[in-house]
Each structure stands twice: as C-alpha cells, then as structure tokens.
Short mmCIF file of C-alpha atoms in Angstrom, two decimals:
data_model
loop_
_atom_site.label_atom_id
_atom_site.label_comp_id
_atom_site.label_asym_id
_atom_site.label_seq_id
_atom_site.Cartn_x
_atom_site.Cartn_y
_atom_site.Cartn_z
CA MET A 640 18.34 26.75 -35.52
CA GLY A 641 15.60 28.53 -33.61
CA VAL A 642 17.42 28.83 -30.26
CA GLU A 643 18.26 32.27 -28.90
CA ILE A 644 20.84 32.81 -26.15
CA SER A 645 22.26 36.31 -26.68
CA GLU A 646 23.77 38.61 -29.29
CA SER A 647 27.21 37.19 -28.59
CA ILE A 648 26.48 33.58 -27.63
CA LYS A 649 25.01 31.55 -30.46
CA TYR A 650 23.51 28.06 -30.50
CA ILE A 651 24.89 25.82 -33.24
CA GLY A 652 23.73 22.43 -31.98
CA ALA A 653 21.65 19.93 -33.91
CA SER A 654 19.03 17.31 -33.05
CA SER A 655 18.45 13.79 -34.26
CA TYR A 656 14.76 12.99 -34.57
CA ASP A 657 14.95 9.36 -35.69
CA LEU A 658 17.56 7.94 -33.28
CA ASP A 659 16.34 4.58 -32.00
CA LEU A 660 18.65 4.24 -28.97
CA PHE A 661 20.87 6.82 -27.31
CA GLU A 662 24.18 5.30 -26.20
CA GLY A 663 22.95 2.02 -27.62
CA GLN A 664 20.44 1.45 -24.80
CA TYR A 665 18.15 4.39 -23.97
CA ILE A 666 14.86 4.81 -25.81
CA VAL A 667 14.47 8.41 -27.00
CA PRO A 668 10.95 8.76 -28.44
CA ASN A 669 11.37 12.51 -28.87
CA GLY A 670 14.84 12.44 -30.38
CA MET A 671 18.09 13.76 -28.94
CA ALA A 672 19.77 17.16 -28.90
CA TYR A 673 23.52 17.54 -29.33
CA ASN A 674 24.22 21.06 -28.16
CA SER A 675 27.12 23.27 -29.18
CA TYR A 676 27.73 27.00 -29.00
CA VAL A 677 29.85 29.84 -30.35
CA ILE A 678 30.94 32.94 -28.40
CA LEU A 679 31.56 35.88 -30.72
CA ASP A 680 34.02 38.44 -29.32
CA ASP A 681 37.49 39.82 -30.08
CA LYS A 682 38.45 36.17 -29.87
CA ILE A 683 35.94 33.57 -31.05
CA ALA A 684 35.37 30.33 -29.17
CA ILE A 685 33.46 27.26 -30.32
CA ILE A 686 32.02 25.47 -27.29
CA ASP A 687 32.12 21.70 -27.95
CA THR A 688 31.21 19.90 -31.18
CA ALA A 689 28.51 17.28 -31.82
CA ASP A 690 27.81 13.64 -32.59
CA LYS A 691 28.72 12.25 -36.00
CA ILE A 692 25.05 11.49 -36.73
CA VAL A 693 24.31 15.24 -36.88
CA SER A 694 27.64 16.33 -38.40
CA GLU A 695 26.18 17.72 -41.62
CA GLN A 696 23.68 19.95 -39.83
CA TRP A 697 26.20 20.95 -37.15
CA ILE A 698 28.81 22.03 -39.73
CA ALA A 699 26.17 24.04 -41.60
CA ASN A 700 25.15 25.76 -38.35
CA LEU A 701 28.77 26.52 -37.49
CA LYS A 702 29.48 28.04 -40.89
CA ALA A 703 26.25 30.05 -40.83
CA VAL A 704 27.25 31.69 -37.52
CA LEU A 705 30.93 32.25 -38.37
CA GLY A 706 30.57 33.39 -41.96
CA ASP A 707 34.02 34.59 -43.01
CA LYS A 708 35.28 34.70 -39.42
CA LYS A 709 37.73 32.16 -38.08
CA PRO A 710 37.53 30.73 -34.56
CA ASP A 711 40.46 31.16 -32.19
CA TYR A 712 39.51 28.41 -29.77
CA LEU A 713 37.62 25.13 -29.62
CA VAL A 714 36.68 24.50 -25.98
CA ILE A 715 36.15 20.83 -25.16
CA HIS A 716 34.22 20.26 -21.93
CA HIS A 717 33.62 16.54 -22.45
CA LEU A 718 35.29 14.02 -24.76
CA GLU A 719 32.51 11.47 -25.08
CA PRO A 720 31.95 10.77 -28.81
CA ASP A 721 28.51 12.36 -28.93
CA HIS A 722 30.25 15.69 -28.25
CA SER A 723 33.74 15.27 -29.67
CA ALA A 724 33.13 13.59 -33.03
CA ASN A 725 33.82 16.79 -34.97
CA ILE A 726 37.04 17.96 -33.31
CA LYS A 727 39.04 16.90 -36.37
CA THR A 728 36.46 18.56 -38.61
CA VAL A 729 37.05 21.89 -36.88
CA ILE A 730 40.83 21.52 -37.12
CA ASP A 731 40.60 20.67 -40.81
CA LEU A 732 38.38 23.69 -41.47
CA TYR A 733 40.37 26.07 -39.25
CA PRO A 734 43.97 24.79 -38.92
CA GLU A 735 45.05 27.67 -36.64
CA VAL A 736 42.41 26.97 -33.97
CA LYS A 737 43.61 26.13 -30.45
CA VAL A 738 41.89 23.31 -28.58
CA VAL A 739 41.17 24.14 -24.93
CA CYS A 740 40.54 21.26 -22.53
CA SER A 741 41.45 19.79 -19.16
CA ALA A 742 44.79 18.05 -18.62
CA ARG A 743 42.97 14.72 -18.33
CA ALA A 744 41.21 15.38 -21.63
CA LYS A 745 44.55 16.09 -23.29
CA ALA A 746 45.86 12.74 -22.03
CA MET A 747 42.78 10.97 -23.39
CA MET A 748 42.66 12.88 -26.69
CA PRO A 749 44.66 10.33 -28.77
CA GLN A 750 41.83 7.84 -28.21
CA PHE A 751 39.48 10.15 -30.10
CA THR A 752 41.53 12.10 -32.64
CA GLU A 753 45.05 13.16 -33.52
CA ILE A 754 46.07 16.68 -32.47
CA ASP A 755 49.55 18.12 -32.15
CA ASP A 756 50.39 18.87 -28.52
CA GLU A 757 51.26 22.48 -29.34
CA GLN A 758 47.71 22.99 -30.58
CA ILE A 759 46.24 22.11 -27.16
CA ILE A 760 45.87 24.53 -24.23
CA THR A 761 45.07 22.86 -20.92
CA LYS A 762 43.03 24.56 -18.21
CA GLY A 763 42.62 23.69 -14.54
CA GLU A 764 40.34 24.73 -11.70
CA GLY A 765 39.78 28.49 -11.71
CA ASP A 766 41.82 29.13 -14.87
CA THR A 767 40.39 31.61 -17.34
CA LEU A 768 40.17 32.18 -21.08
CA GLU A 769 39.92 35.82 -22.12
CA LEU A 770 37.91 36.44 -25.27
CA GLY A 771 37.44 40.22 -25.00
CA SER A 772 34.36 41.34 -23.12
CA HIS A 773 33.69 37.68 -22.33
CA THR A 774 35.77 35.60 -19.94
CA LEU A 775 35.43 31.87 -19.36
CA THR A 776 36.39 30.54 -15.92
CA PHE A 777 36.86 26.78 -15.78
CA VAL A 778 35.42 24.44 -13.17
CA LEU A 779 36.75 20.90 -13.04
CA ALA A 780 34.02 18.25 -12.72
CA PRO A 781 35.73 14.84 -12.76
CA MET A 782 33.35 11.88 -12.95
CA VAL A 783 30.31 13.97 -13.84
CA HIS A 784 30.25 11.60 -15.51
CA TRP A 785 33.67 11.05 -17.15
CA PRO A 786 37.08 11.80 -15.56
CA GLU A 787 38.11 14.58 -17.96
CA VAL A 788 34.96 16.71 -17.66
CA MET A 789 35.07 20.41 -16.93
CA LEU A 790 32.47 23.16 -16.99
CA SER A 791 32.97 26.84 -17.72
CA TYR A 792 31.31 30.00 -16.45
CA GLU A 793 31.06 33.11 -18.62
CA SER A 794 30.96 36.01 -16.18
CA SER A 795 29.72 38.94 -18.29
CA GLU A 796 26.49 37.19 -19.31
CA LYS A 797 26.42 34.83 -16.31
CA VAL A 798 26.21 31.68 -18.42
CA LEU A 799 27.24 28.23 -17.19
CA PHE A 800 28.34 25.81 -19.91
CA SER A 801 27.57 22.65 -17.97
CA ALA A 802 28.74 19.72 -20.13
CA ASP A 803 26.39 16.76 -19.57
CA ALA A 804 25.10 18.13 -16.26
CA PHE A 805 21.50 19.41 -16.31
CA GLY A 806 20.82 17.67 -19.62
CA LYS A 807 17.90 15.51 -20.67
CA PHE A 808 16.70 13.17 -23.36
CA GLY A 809 14.78 14.73 -26.25
CA ALA A 810 15.41 16.97 -29.25
CA ILE A 811 16.03 20.66 -28.59
CA ASP A 812 12.45 21.49 -29.61
CA ALA A 813 10.75 18.49 -27.97
CA ASP A 814 7.31 19.47 -26.72
CA GLU A 815 7.64 18.11 -23.19
CA GLY A 816 8.46 19.18 -19.65
CA TRP A 817 12.02 19.09 -18.34
CA SER A 818 11.88 17.01 -15.19
CA CYS A 819 10.62 13.60 -16.41
CA GLU A 820 13.19 13.04 -19.15
CA ALA A 821 15.90 14.84 -17.15
CA ARG A 822 15.28 12.47 -14.23
CA ARG A 823 15.47 9.40 -16.49
CA TYR A 824 18.64 10.81 -18.05
CA TYR A 825 20.25 11.65 -14.69
CA PHE A 826 19.72 8.36 -12.86
CA ASN A 827 20.67 6.16 -15.80
CA ILE A 828 23.71 8.12 -16.99
CA VAL A 829 25.01 10.17 -14.06
CA GLY A 830 23.32 8.42 -11.13
CA LYS A 831 26.34 6.49 -9.86
CA TYR A 832 28.29 9.70 -9.29
CA GLY A 833 26.15 11.51 -6.73
CA ALA A 834 29.10 12.55 -4.55
CA GLN A 835 30.84 14.14 -7.52
CA VAL A 836 27.64 15.94 -8.54
CA GLN A 837 27.34 17.28 -4.99
CA THR A 838 30.87 18.72 -5.30
CA VAL A 839 29.94 20.50 -8.52
CA LEU A 840 26.70 21.83 -7.00
CA LYS A 841 28.71 23.36 -4.16
CA LYS A 842 30.92 25.10 -6.72
CA ALA A 843 27.88 26.28 -8.69
CA ALA A 844 26.35 27.74 -5.53
CA GLY A 845 29.07 30.40 -5.56
CA LEU A 846 28.20 31.55 -9.08
CA ASP A 847 25.52 33.99 -10.19
CA ILE A 848 23.98 31.88 -12.94
CA LYS A 849 21.37 33.37 -15.27
CA THR A 850 21.57 30.77 -18.03
CA ILE A 851 22.65 27.13 -18.15
CA CYS A 852 23.80 25.77 -21.52
CA PRO A 853 24.03 21.95 -21.26
CA LEU A 854 25.25 19.58 -23.95
CA HIS A 855 21.82 17.91 -24.16
CA GLY A 856 18.33 19.30 -23.74
CA PRO A 857 16.99 22.85 -23.57
CA ILE A 858 18.77 26.03 -22.53
CA LEU A 859 17.72 26.73 -18.93
CA THR A 860 16.82 30.19 -17.64
CA ASP A 861 13.66 30.70 -15.56
CA THR A 862 13.74 27.23 -13.98
CA ILE A 863 17.36 27.20 -12.77
CA LEU A 864 16.51 27.21 -9.05
CA GLN A 865 14.10 24.30 -9.44
CA VAL A 866 16.63 22.40 -11.56
CA LEU A 867 19.41 22.89 -8.99
CA ASP A 868 17.05 21.80 -6.21
CA LEU A 869 16.15 18.60 -8.06
CA TYR A 870 19.80 17.86 -8.78
CA ASN A 871 20.55 18.28 -5.09
CA THR A 872 17.82 15.78 -4.19
CA TRP A 873 18.86 13.31 -6.87
CA SER A 874 22.59 13.45 -6.13
CA SER A 875 21.93 13.10 -2.38
CA TYR A 876 20.11 9.81 -3.12
CA GLU A 877 17.07 11.11 -1.29
CA PRO A 878 13.60 10.17 -2.56
CA GLU A 879 11.85 12.84 -4.54
CA ASP A 880 8.38 11.55 -3.64
CA GLU A 881 6.93 9.65 -0.73
CA GLY A 882 5.28 6.62 -2.21
CA VAL A 883 5.74 3.10 -3.52
CA PHE A 884 7.10 1.87 -6.82
CA ILE A 885 5.93 -1.68 -7.60
CA ALA A 886 8.32 -3.45 -9.97
CA TYR A 887 7.14 -6.90 -11.02
CA ALA A 888 8.49 -9.73 -13.15
CA SER A 889 5.83 -12.33 -13.96
CA ILE A 890 6.11 -15.54 -16.02
CA HIS A 891 2.51 -16.75 -16.38
CA GLY A 892 0.62 -13.69 -15.16
CA ASN A 893 0.00 -14.70 -11.54
CA THR A 894 2.65 -12.37 -10.09
CA ALA A 895 1.32 -9.62 -12.35
CA GLN A 896 -2.15 -10.21 -10.89
CA ALA A 897 -0.74 -9.89 -7.38
CA ALA A 898 1.12 -6.68 -8.32
CA LYS A 899 -2.00 -5.04 -9.68
CA LYS A 900 -3.90 -6.09 -6.56
CA MET A 901 -1.14 -4.60 -4.43
CA LYS A 902 -1.42 -1.28 -6.25
CA GLU A 903 -5.17 -1.30 -5.61
CA LEU A 904 -4.67 -2.07 -1.90
CA LEU A 905 -2.04 0.66 -1.44
CA GLU A 906 -4.25 3.25 -3.11
CA GLU A 907 -7.22 2.20 -0.96
CA LYS A 908 -5.07 2.67 2.14
CA GLY A 909 -4.12 6.21 1.16
CA CYS A 910 -0.56 5.72 -0.03
CA PRO A 911 0.37 9.18 -1.41
CA ARG A 912 1.77 7.88 -4.70
CA VAL A 913 1.84 4.42 -6.28
CA ALA A 914 3.58 3.60 -9.57
CA ILE A 915 3.82 0.17 -11.19
CA ALA A 916 5.89 -1.37 -13.97
CA ASP A 917 6.13 -4.67 -15.79
CA LEU A 918 9.86 -5.35 -15.94
CA SER A 919 9.42 -7.72 -18.87
CA ARG A 920 7.88 -5.05 -21.07
CA ASP A 921 8.45 -1.54 -19.76
CA ASP A 922 11.49 0.64 -20.46
CA ILE A 923 14.17 -0.45 -17.97
CA ALA A 924 15.59 3.08 -17.82
CA GLU A 925 12.20 4.43 -16.77
CA CYS A 926 11.93 1.68 -14.14
CA VAL A 927 15.31 2.73 -12.73
CA GLU A 928 14.09 6.33 -12.69
CA ASP A 929 10.93 5.36 -10.76
CA ALA A 930 12.88 3.30 -8.24
CA PHE A 931 15.01 6.33 -7.39
CA ARG A 932 12.04 8.69 -7.42
CA HIS A 933 10.01 6.89 -4.72
CA SER A 934 10.75 6.30 -1.05
CA THR A 935 9.76 2.61 -1.14
CA LEU A 936 10.45 -0.10 -3.70
CA LEU A 937 8.31 -3.23 -3.78
CA CYS A 938 9.90 -6.03 -5.82
CA MET A 939 7.49 -8.78 -6.88
CA ALA A 940 8.96 -11.64 -8.88
CA SER A 941 8.71 -15.29 -9.85
CA SER A 942 11.37 -17.74 -8.81
CA TYR A 943 13.39 -19.12 -11.70
CA ASP A 944 16.25 -21.62 -12.02
CA GLY A 945 16.96 -21.50 -8.31
CA GLY A 946 17.09 -17.71 -8.34
CA VAL A 947 14.84 -14.93 -9.59
CA PHE A 948 13.18 -14.36 -12.97
CA ALA A 949 15.67 -12.66 -15.32
CA PRO A 950 13.87 -9.32 -15.84
CA MET A 951 13.99 -8.72 -12.07
CA ALA A 952 17.64 -9.79 -11.88
CA ASP A 953 18.46 -7.33 -14.67
CA PHE A 954 16.53 -4.52 -12.97
CA ILE A 955 18.31 -5.03 -9.65
CA HIS A 956 21.65 -5.16 -11.48
CA HIS A 957 20.87 -1.75 -12.99
CA LEU A 958 19.99 -0.34 -9.56
CA LYS A 959 23.15 -1.72 -8.02
CA SER A 960 25.33 -0.29 -10.78
CA LYS A 961 23.75 3.15 -10.27
CA ALA A 962 24.38 3.13 -6.49
CA PHE A 963 20.76 2.68 -5.38
CA GLN A 964 20.54 3.51 -1.68
CA ASN A 965 18.59 5.18 1.14
CA ARG A 966 15.33 3.41 0.33
CA LYS A 967 12.84 1.04 1.92
CA VAL A 968 12.48 -2.26 0.06
CA ALA A 969 9.87 -5.02 0.36
CA PHE A 970 9.44 -8.36 -1.42
CA VAL A 971 6.75 -10.61 -2.82
CA GLU A 972 7.87 -13.87 -4.41
CA ASN A 973 6.13 -16.60 -6.36
CA GLY A 974 7.27 -20.21 -6.55
CA SER A 975 5.45 -23.41 -7.33
CA TRP A 976 7.68 -25.85 -5.42
CA GLY A 977 10.82 -24.12 -4.12
CA PRO A 978 10.49 -20.33 -3.86
CA THR A 979 13.90 -18.67 -4.25
CA ALA A 980 13.11 -15.19 -5.58
CA ALA A 981 12.99 -13.31 -2.27
CA ARG A 982 16.28 -14.55 -0.86
CA THR A 983 17.97 -13.94 -4.22
CA MET A 984 16.67 -10.37 -4.37
CA LYS A 985 17.48 -9.65 -0.75
CA ALA A 986 21.06 -10.86 -1.18
CA GLU A 987 21.56 -8.23 -3.88
CA PHE A 988 20.01 -5.41 -1.87
CA ASP A 989 22.12 -6.43 1.14
CA GLN A 990 25.10 -5.17 -0.86
CA MET A 991 23.61 -1.69 -1.29
CA LYS A 992 23.89 1.21 1.15
CA ASN A 993 21.23 2.15 3.70
CA ILE A 994 18.52 -0.21 2.50
CA THR A 995 15.77 -0.85 5.04
CA PHE A 996 13.71 -3.99 4.54
CA VAL A 997 10.08 -3.50 5.53
CA GLY A 998 7.29 -5.99 6.14
CA ASP A 999 7.28 -9.76 5.95
CA THR A 1000 7.98 -11.34 2.57
CA VAL A 1001 4.81 -12.64 0.96
CA THR A 1002 5.21 -16.00 -0.76
CA ILE A 1003 2.65 -16.97 -3.39
CA ARG A 1004 2.42 -20.57 -4.53
CA THR A 1005 1.59 -20.29 -8.23
CA THR A 1006 -1.93 -18.76 -8.26
CA VAL A 1007 -3.16 -15.91 -6.08
CA LYS A 1008 -5.52 -17.21 -3.39
CA GLU A 1009 -7.60 -15.53 -0.70
CA ALA A 1010 -4.89 -16.13 1.91
CA ASP A 1011 -2.37 -14.40 -0.38
CA ILE A 1012 -4.59 -11.34 -0.65
CA THR A 1013 -4.80 -11.21 3.13
CA ALA A 1014 -1.00 -11.35 3.30
CA LEU A 1015 -0.69 -8.64 0.63
CA GLU A 1016 -3.09 -6.45 2.60
CA LYS A 1017 -0.94 -6.83 5.69
CA LEU A 1018 2.17 -5.93 3.68
CA ALA A 1019 0.39 -2.91 2.25
CA ASP A 1020 -0.32 -1.71 5.79
CA GLU A 1021 3.39 -2.08 6.65
CA ILE A 1022 4.78 -0.19 3.65
CA LYS A 1023 2.18 2.47 2.85
#
C-alpha cells in the first residue's frame, strides 16, 4: 500500500489508475484515490470503505492489515457510493461489526444497503467512540458536501478523518502538487457549500491537528496550515489571485483571435496574472477552477440563436450552480447582424451575488478590425 500513518492507524485505501471520468464528468489524468483506514486498538475500527471499482484491492488491503483480527466498528463518515460501496462486504465478512454513522446517514442507509437497525450506532456532534488508547470525537459537517457527512478527530494521535474535505483528484501516489488538483476538486464538487465549509473550519480551528486523513488524495501533515488557509479563501469566495481569466467561446475563430489579443494587451499593461481558456475544447472543470481563482473574469463569446454560443452558456451555468460570486466580470461579444451574447451573459451574472461589471462591452462584428483592437485596449486598461 505504501502509505504510512502510524503504528496504530493503517491505510487500506486503493487507487484507480485508468478511470476515465470521476463522478461521470471530471477528467482525472492521474487516476483517483479512494482512501480508507483501520485503527488498531483494544477495539478495532475500519474508517470508511471504498468504491466498487477498487473493491478487490481494498478487500485485500483490509485483510492484510486485520489478519485474524475482527473489527468491532465500521465508521461511515460519508455515504456517497465511492466510499460506501463495500459496507455490505464488511458486514458479510464480519457479521458482528457495528456500523457507526450520523443519524442522517442511518436514515439514508436503505438507499445504499440493507443493515439491521440494531447493528447501527448513531453519533452526533461531540459524541465519542472509545477504542482503547484511541478516542474518536465526531464533528457533524452537513452539506460538506452531502447532508449526512460527519468528520472525526482522534485525540491521542491528533488525526482528523475529514471525509471529502481537503481531498483532491489523483491517485494516492500521483506525482503532482496538492493545490492545483485540490482547487479543481473543491470548486467543482464542494464549491456551492462555502458557508458550510466555513462552519467546519471554525470547528477545526479548535482542534490540534497533526495529520489530516481525507477520503481522496494524499495524507496531509506538513502542509496543514497552508491547506486550511486555502480552504478559508476558497470557501469565503474570495479570489486567490489578482488577475484576469479570459474564457472564450468562438465559432469561426474570430472571437478566439480577439481573446488572444486581449491576453497580449493585458500582459503588456502589467496585469499580474492572465489565464485563458477555449471553452469549446478545454476541461470545463478547470475553467470553473480558474474563474474562481482570479479576481476578474472576462467572458468573450459569439452570439448564437438569439443568445450566446453554447459552450459559454454551459460555462456560466456551471459557475451559477457553484455559487460564483464576489468577482469583477467584463464582456466581449461577437455578432454578424444582431449581437445578443453580452446581454444574455449579463442576465445570468445579474442573478449571482456581488458581481461587479467593469468596462464597456466590446462588440465585434464578425472579423477583428483595427477599431476593435482599440476598443479591446481600452477595456484592458479598465480591467487590468
């Protein structure tokens, strides 16, 4: 398994290296980790299970750690199928095991598997589970990012089992930094629930945390302060970087030409950071990530069917569903006879919180002309 936590806390998770889409929509070029743990003490607790696609490896890891021992508890922090698919497997292997979960998880359990009520122990805020020298204290975390979620804190080794919080895309041994894929993961999966994440961060601030064990991604130790700081920024809907993200949707290449020119102009004018994406081709989840990362969003799109070109409409829909807010937004539209893109985009952003529109909309009529470049330069001055 190759992951060390401590003498008593063992990693039994497994990674999928050939998964094409996580949750049916997110590209995961470096695979996906499905983390699970065992606490060995007078009483033995399994901490969550794993997705069905890694069941064989997960069961082998579980048996390798337990040997002839039998677990007393299966702690379920989160019922989503990528973590709960093997609950019945554990019960079949160890019929005497008790399932520990939140009251909301117990109510939802019949959707996922059949368990006798007397086999379930529910825990609420501040409740504990004594294992011997280890004690788990439970922290309810509803809507981070499901209603039944709870975390647990093991006080003797100062370990936070954090459910989906602080996770990232990528296999457990992916050779990559944490923040990029954690940011993409956060804004696309948890992003809508910033207020609930803030509540959990306030609870976590009262704990002495030396290790974070999430359900996805690496075990966190030395970087915990930086991770908590980023989560505070993200869940407050504050920009992480001052700069401009140019998102463009181009039919025949003219809007794309204007977008690339705009990037050049912004960089010439000293904009601290400029990122650009082609919404027709680039990963939509990464585009959502970049929109949240930057202080200013520049939407550049062709008009289409009396509205806006579909890739831009889809992108804005994603932002709206993830509670995009507290940003400056500017528009460039293209339209050969009746430009409609800008008003269509603006109508959507009008429904979002604390959006400040900056600069005058630039309207391009089909091809980019000298007068359009002058107008783009003026817009660049207003948003840089």
